[in-house]
Coordinates of C-alpha atoms in Angstrom, one line a residue:
X1 CA 0.0 -0.2 -0.3
X2 CA 2.7 2.5 1.3
X3 CA 5.0 1.4 -2.6
X4 CA 3.0 3.4 -4.2
X5 CA 2.6 6.9 -2.5
X6 CA 6.1 7.0 -1.5
X7 CA 7.2 6.6 -5.5
X8 CA 4.9 8.9 -6.0
X9 CA 6.1 11.5 -3.9
X10 CA 10.0 10.9 -5.2
X11 CA 8.3 11.4 -8.4
X12 CA 6.9 14.8 -8.0
X13 CA 10.3 15.9 -5.9
X14 CA 12.9 14.4 -8.6
X15 CA 10.3 16.6 -11.6
X16 CA 11.0 19.6 -9.2
X17 CA 14.1 19.3 -8.6
X18 CA 14.8 18.6 -13.0
X19 CA 12.9 21.8 -13.9
X20 CA 14.0 24.1 -10.5
X21 CA 16.1 27.0 -11.7
X22 CA 16.9 29.4 -9.9
X23 CA 18.2 33.0 -10.5
X24 CA 21.7 33.4 -10.9
X25 CA 23.5 35.8 -9.7
X26 CA 26.2 36.3 -12.9
X27 CA 27.9 39.8 -11.1
X28 CA 28.9 37.6 -7.8
X29 CA 29.3 34.7 -10.3
X30 CA 32.0 36.9 -11.6
X31 CA 33.1 37.8 -8.7
X32 CA 34.5 34.6 -7.3
X33 CA 35.5 33.5 -10.1
X34 CA 37.1 36.3 -11.2
X35 CA 40.6 35.8 -8.9
X36 CA 42.6 37.7 -6.7
X37 CA 43.7 41.0 -8.2
X38 CA 46.2 41.7 -5.2
X39 CA 48.4 38.7 -6.0
X40 CA 51.5 39.7 -7.6
X41 CA 51.6 41.6 -4.8
X42 CA 50.6 39.7 -2.5
X43 CA 53.4 36.9 -3.6
X44 CA 55.9 40.0 -3.9
X45 CA 55.7 40.1 0.7
X46 CA 54.3 36.2 0.6
X47 CA 56.9 35.1 -1.1
X48 CA 56.9 31.2 0.7
X49 CA 53.4 30.3 0.0
X50 CA 54.3 31.1 -4.0
X51 CA 53.8 28.1 -6.3
X52 CA 57.7 27.2 -6.9
X53 CA 57.3 24.4 -9.4
X54 CA 54.2 25.3 -11.3
X55 CA 52.6 24.2 -13.7
X56 CA 54.9 23.5 -15.9
X57 CA 55.8 19.1 -15.5
X58 CA 59.8 19.6 -17.2
X59 CA 60.5 21.4 -13.5
X60 CA 58.8 18.2 -11.3
X61 CA 60.6 15.4 -13.6
X62 CA 64.2 17.2 -12.5
X63 CA 63.7 16.5 -8.7
X64 CA 63.0 12.8 -9.1
X65 CA 66.2 11.0 -9.5
X66 CA 66.3 7.4 -11.2
X67 CA 68.0 4.4 -11.1

């Protein structure tokens, strides 16, 4: 008896979630994803927190000793 009612509730909730589209604040999203405009200044103050390896894999391979 309860399975049909439970399945109907889950179907309704799933349908509501599927078609729900909240208003997106694109200005806030752009500010969040834009990064830190003071990054260079901060890296000059605290160089120990700078990424010394960067994205190049060549730098990482130089540190590995091969047998």
